[in-house]
Amino acid sequence: MKERLYLFDTTLRDGAQTNGVDFTLADKLAIAGMLDELGIDYVEGGYPGANPTDTELFATDRTLHTKFTAFGMTRRPGRSASNDPGLAALLAAKADAICFVAKSWDYHVKVALETTEEENLASIRDSVRAAKAKGREVLLDCEHFFDGYKANPQYALACAKAAYDEGARWVVLCDTNGGTLPHEAEAIVGEVCKVIPGDHVGIHAHNDTEQAVAISLAAVRAGARQIQGTLNGLGERCGNANLVSIIPTLKLKKDFADAFDIGVSDAALHKLAHISRALDERLNRGSNRHAPYVGESAFATKAGIHASAILKDPATYEHVAPDSVGNKRKVLVSEQAGKSNILAELERIGLKVDKDDPRIGRLLDVVKERETAGYAYETADASFEMLARRTLGTVPNYFDVNQFDVNVEQRYNAKGERVTVTMAVVKVKIGKDNVISAAEGNGPVNALDLALRKDLGKYQKYIDGLKLTDYRVRILNGGTGAVTRVLIESEDETGDHWTTVGVSANIIDASFQALMDSIIYKLVKSGAPA
Ligand SMILES: [Zn+2]
């Protein structure tokens, strides 16, 4: 019989502390959906009452399988639980579980909280009781637990015990400053599990010595049965324990896989690389190529003896199968391996081509050349498909955009207000017909998009359900100066999503390329006749 190990994600709360990360409500909902899809047991959404985004998030109904968790403080010292507005906001939040944070280091109780040790314990008990009375599952984050334990083990334990005895489902030991080492964590968690059953103990590690994953696994070895962490190790300072590294370790490494079940299925594990990259895309930042398991280079080998051995039997130089986490093997430089990557991609999108077809080599050259120029075909799956179809000669020439013009004007309107007005005009040739469309938009790309899709004649009905759902811009500094990469995410009436890319020194031109790819992709997908 395997034991159940629980995963608690705090990307949306602790991860929101990352320098340069600022989640919108839409970001939070999308990321919560990704975590839910992955099979994470608890998703901590944020701190209701602390900022408008989190307050709105917890006022919204959700349909997630995960236990959506609200974070907040225990009642303030010297107040009753019923007379604390912070606690009231937390209890009112639409959440399945509440995670309280409380001091567990006597020094912090005295200096930061300016109260007595007994009052801090009473605050923990009262808060747990109040949340349980509201029907919530309760967790207590014991802040500075490891430092507190080293200074005063009796008091640190008393804080944890107070919550457990009051009925908290989980007592979470936090290494708030991130300085604890794995062997220390293992010893201290072992001591805690003598007092509180391990299946009620969690670990919350920070990565300040680059060992947050190791600390989490050491805590599990010592008896803890909940791991808290974030996607891609997001978090304040050096980040939190990286769930994207922890999950495959638990699933694929024998010692853990034989002993524990987690909520992440084998099928969900296949999506891990995709989810990790999707998060970076959403944050508009490049993915770490060298990230364990999911990085683009995690299974990349340069040509030579390793590469030729890998081609004979991948297990020779790979610790796990790249496909198990949705990643890909890459053999750099080798022409042969590049070709097999392309062939695998073509098979995935349903294009049947003979492996010795000379056009494959041509496509490979074009992909390499364009990726060097800034195109990101791994993300822009639809643009890759268009490029492949064009190279293989199977995309009809539906229409030509002979000319477009985008005009941005700033002026005073009739009310004397300063306004910016954007207008786009496109001249499109569809068969024998010439069509001119104009549209106003809230910006140049929006206006261009609206004008382009306003009238495509006989093709209009095929693109009616097309919607742009995201638009992201990155400035790339190449060898020959800055270029702009635009990624556009589209959706249609069937709920399908796809991403297209454009690259140019000019942002409008880059956007135009990505828009065109998206429209043509939709026409091909819908089976529009040539
Ligand atoms: Zn933390």
CSV table of N, CA and C and ligand atoms in Angstrom, one decimal, residues 13-14 176 204 206 240, ligand 1:
chain,number,residue,atom,x,y,z
A,13,ARG,N,0.3,33.0,-4.5
A,13,ARG,CA,0.5,33.8,-3.3
A,13,ARG,C,2.0,34.1,-3.0
A,14,ASP,N,2.8,33.1,-2.7
A,14,ASP,CA,4.2,33.3,-2.4
A,14,ASP,C,4.9,33.6,-3.8
A,176,THR,N,11.2,30.1,6.5
A,176,THR,CA,10.9,31.4,5.9
A,176,THR,C,12.1,32.1,5.4
A,204,HIS,N,7.4,23.8,3.8
A,204,HIS,CA,7.4,25.0,2.9
A,204,HIS,C,8.8,25.5,2.9
A,206,HIS,N,12.2,27.5,1.1
A,206,HIS,CA,12.7,28.5,0.2
A,206,HIS,C,14.0,28.1,-0.3
A,240,ASN,N,10.8,29.7,-4.2
A,240,ASN,CA,10.3,28.6,-3.4
A,240,ASN,C,10.7,27.3,-4.0
B,1,ZN,ZN,7.1,31.4,1.9
